CSV table of C-alpha atoms and ligand atoms in Angstrom, one decimal:
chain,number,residue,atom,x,y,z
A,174,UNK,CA,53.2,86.7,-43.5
A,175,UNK,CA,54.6,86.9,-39.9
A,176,UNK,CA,58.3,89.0,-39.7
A,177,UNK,CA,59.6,88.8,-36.4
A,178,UNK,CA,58.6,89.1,-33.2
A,179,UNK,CA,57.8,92.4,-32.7
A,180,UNK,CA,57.5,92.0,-28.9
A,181,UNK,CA,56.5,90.3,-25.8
A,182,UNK,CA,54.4,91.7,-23.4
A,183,UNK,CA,54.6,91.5,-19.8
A,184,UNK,CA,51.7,92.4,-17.1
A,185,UNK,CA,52.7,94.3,-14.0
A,186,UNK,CA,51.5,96.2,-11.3
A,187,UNK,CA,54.2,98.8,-11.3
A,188,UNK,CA,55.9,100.4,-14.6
A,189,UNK,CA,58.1,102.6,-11.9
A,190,UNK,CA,59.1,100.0,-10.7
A,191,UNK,CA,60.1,98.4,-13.9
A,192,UNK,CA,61.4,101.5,-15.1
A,193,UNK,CA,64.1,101.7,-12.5
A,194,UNK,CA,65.1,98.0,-12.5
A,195,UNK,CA,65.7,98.2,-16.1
A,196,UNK,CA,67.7,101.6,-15.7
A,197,UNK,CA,69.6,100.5,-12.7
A,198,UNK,CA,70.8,96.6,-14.1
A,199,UNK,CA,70.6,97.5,-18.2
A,200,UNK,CA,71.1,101.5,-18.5
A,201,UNK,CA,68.0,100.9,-20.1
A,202,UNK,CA,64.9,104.0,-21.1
A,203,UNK,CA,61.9,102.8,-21.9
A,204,UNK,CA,61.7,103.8,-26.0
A,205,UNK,CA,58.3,104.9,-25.8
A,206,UNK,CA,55.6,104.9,-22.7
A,207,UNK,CA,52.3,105.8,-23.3
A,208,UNK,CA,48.6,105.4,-22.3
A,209,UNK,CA,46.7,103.4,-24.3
A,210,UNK,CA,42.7,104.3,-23.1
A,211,UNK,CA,41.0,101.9,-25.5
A,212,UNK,CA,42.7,99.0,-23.3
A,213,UNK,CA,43.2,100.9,-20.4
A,214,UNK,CA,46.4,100.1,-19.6
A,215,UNK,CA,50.1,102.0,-19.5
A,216,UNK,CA,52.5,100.3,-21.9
A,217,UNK,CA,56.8,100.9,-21.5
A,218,UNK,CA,58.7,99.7,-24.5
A,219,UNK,CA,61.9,98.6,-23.9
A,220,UNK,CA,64.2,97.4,-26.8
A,221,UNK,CA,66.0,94.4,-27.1
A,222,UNK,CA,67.7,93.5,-29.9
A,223,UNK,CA,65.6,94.1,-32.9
A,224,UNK,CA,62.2,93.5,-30.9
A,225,UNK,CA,60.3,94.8,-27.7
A,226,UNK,CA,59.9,93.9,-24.5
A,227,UNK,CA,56.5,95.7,-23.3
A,228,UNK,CA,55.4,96.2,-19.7
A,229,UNK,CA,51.5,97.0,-19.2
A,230,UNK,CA,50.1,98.4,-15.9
A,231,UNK,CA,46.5,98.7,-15.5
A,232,UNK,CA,45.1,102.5,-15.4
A,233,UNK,CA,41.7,101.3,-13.9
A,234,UNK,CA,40.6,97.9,-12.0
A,235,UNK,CA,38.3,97.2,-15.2
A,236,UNK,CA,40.8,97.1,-17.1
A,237,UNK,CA,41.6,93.6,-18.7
A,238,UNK,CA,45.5,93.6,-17.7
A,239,UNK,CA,44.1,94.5,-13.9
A,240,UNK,CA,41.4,91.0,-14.3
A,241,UNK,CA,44.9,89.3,-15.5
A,242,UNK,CA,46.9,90.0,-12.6
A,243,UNK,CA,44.2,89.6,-9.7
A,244,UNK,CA,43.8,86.3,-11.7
A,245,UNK,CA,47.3,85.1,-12.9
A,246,UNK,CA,49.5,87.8,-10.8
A,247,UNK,CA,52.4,89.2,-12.7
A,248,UNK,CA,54.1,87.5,-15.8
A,249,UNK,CA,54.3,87.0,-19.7
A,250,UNK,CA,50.8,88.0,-21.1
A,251,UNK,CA,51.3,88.2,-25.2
A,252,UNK,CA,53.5,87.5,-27.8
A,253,UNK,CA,53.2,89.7,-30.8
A,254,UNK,CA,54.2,88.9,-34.2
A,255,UNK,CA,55.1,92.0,-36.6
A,256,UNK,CA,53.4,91.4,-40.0
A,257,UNK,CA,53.0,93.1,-43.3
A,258,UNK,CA,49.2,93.2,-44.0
A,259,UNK,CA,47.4,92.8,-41.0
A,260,UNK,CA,44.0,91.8,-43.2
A,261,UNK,CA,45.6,89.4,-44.8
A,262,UNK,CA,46.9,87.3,-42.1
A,263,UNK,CA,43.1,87.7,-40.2
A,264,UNK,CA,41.6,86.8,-43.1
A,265,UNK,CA,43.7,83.9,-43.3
A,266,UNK,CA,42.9,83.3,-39.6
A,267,UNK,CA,39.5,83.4,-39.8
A,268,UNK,CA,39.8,81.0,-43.1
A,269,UNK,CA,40.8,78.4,-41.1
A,270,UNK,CA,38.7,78.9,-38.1
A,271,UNK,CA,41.1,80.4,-35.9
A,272,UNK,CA,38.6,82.1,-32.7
A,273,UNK,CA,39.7,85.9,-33.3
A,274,UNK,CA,39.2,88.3,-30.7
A,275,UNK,CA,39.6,91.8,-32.7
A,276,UNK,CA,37.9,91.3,-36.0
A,277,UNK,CA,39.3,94.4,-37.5
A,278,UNK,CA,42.9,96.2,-36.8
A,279,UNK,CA,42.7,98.2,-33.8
A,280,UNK,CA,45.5,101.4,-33.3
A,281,UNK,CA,47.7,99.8,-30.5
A,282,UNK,CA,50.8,101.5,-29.0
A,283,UNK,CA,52.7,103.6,-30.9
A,284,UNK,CA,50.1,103.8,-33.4
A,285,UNK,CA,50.4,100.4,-34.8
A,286,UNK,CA,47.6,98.6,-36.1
A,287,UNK,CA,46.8,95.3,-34.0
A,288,UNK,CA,44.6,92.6,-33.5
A,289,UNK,CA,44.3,89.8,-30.8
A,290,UNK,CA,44.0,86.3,-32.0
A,291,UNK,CA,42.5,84.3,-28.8
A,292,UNK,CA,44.9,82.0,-27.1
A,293,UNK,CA,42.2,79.4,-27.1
A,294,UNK,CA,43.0,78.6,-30.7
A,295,UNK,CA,47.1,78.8,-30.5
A,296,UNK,CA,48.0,76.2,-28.2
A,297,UNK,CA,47.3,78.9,-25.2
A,298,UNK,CA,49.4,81.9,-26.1
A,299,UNK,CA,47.6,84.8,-26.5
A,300,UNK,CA,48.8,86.2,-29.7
A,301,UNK,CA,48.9,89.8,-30.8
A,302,UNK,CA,49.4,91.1,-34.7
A,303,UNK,CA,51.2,94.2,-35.1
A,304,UNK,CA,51.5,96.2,-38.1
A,305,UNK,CA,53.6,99.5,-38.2
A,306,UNK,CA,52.0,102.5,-39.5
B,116,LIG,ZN1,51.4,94.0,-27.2
């Protein structure tokens, strides 16, 4: 049901910032950056390995990364697990009572389909499913 890990994500306030870190230490581009205006948020991929490492910068102060950092302040905000059949695993959630915060597949970054499970029911972690197209 759950492949890998397809990536973590990471909240900041400055992708730039990232960006040239990662470039300057690694020799690392982002593999994809894009806006994502459902979530309001600007996501950098970068890969490591065979999974992700995700940086989101908030777009507007509403958005919920933004609420995180004035909150939290920068850090790990997700895991997400890749997985086949992204119904299948809710359904199964939702089965066995798991609190889900996107009943239905969402498109996410880089058009995958995603859903947020809330961290409330796995031992704190908020926990993102990601299915590729
Ligand atoms: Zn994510």
């Amino acid at each position: 049901m759950l492949n890998k890990i397809d990536h973590v994500g990471v909240a900041v306030r400055s992708l730039e910032e990232v960006k040239a870190m990662y470039k300057n230490i690694f020799g690392l581009e982002p593999v994809f950056e894009e806006e994502v205006a459902e979530q309001k948020v600007r996501v950098a991929g970068f890969r490591v390995g065979e999974s992700n490492i995700e940086y989101l910068e908030p777009t507007a102060p509403d958005s919920p990364i933004a609420k995180y950092l004035d909150k939290r302040g920068e850090g790990m905000h997700h895991i997400a697990y890749g997985v086949d059949d992204i119904k299948s695993v809710l359904e199964a959630m939702k089965e066995n009572g798991l609190r889900l915060i996107d009943k239905e597949p969402k498109v996410g970054a880089e058009g995958k389909l995603i859903a947020f499970v809330h961290p409330k029911s796995l031992n704190g972690m908020l926990v993102e499913l990601s299915q590729e197209k």
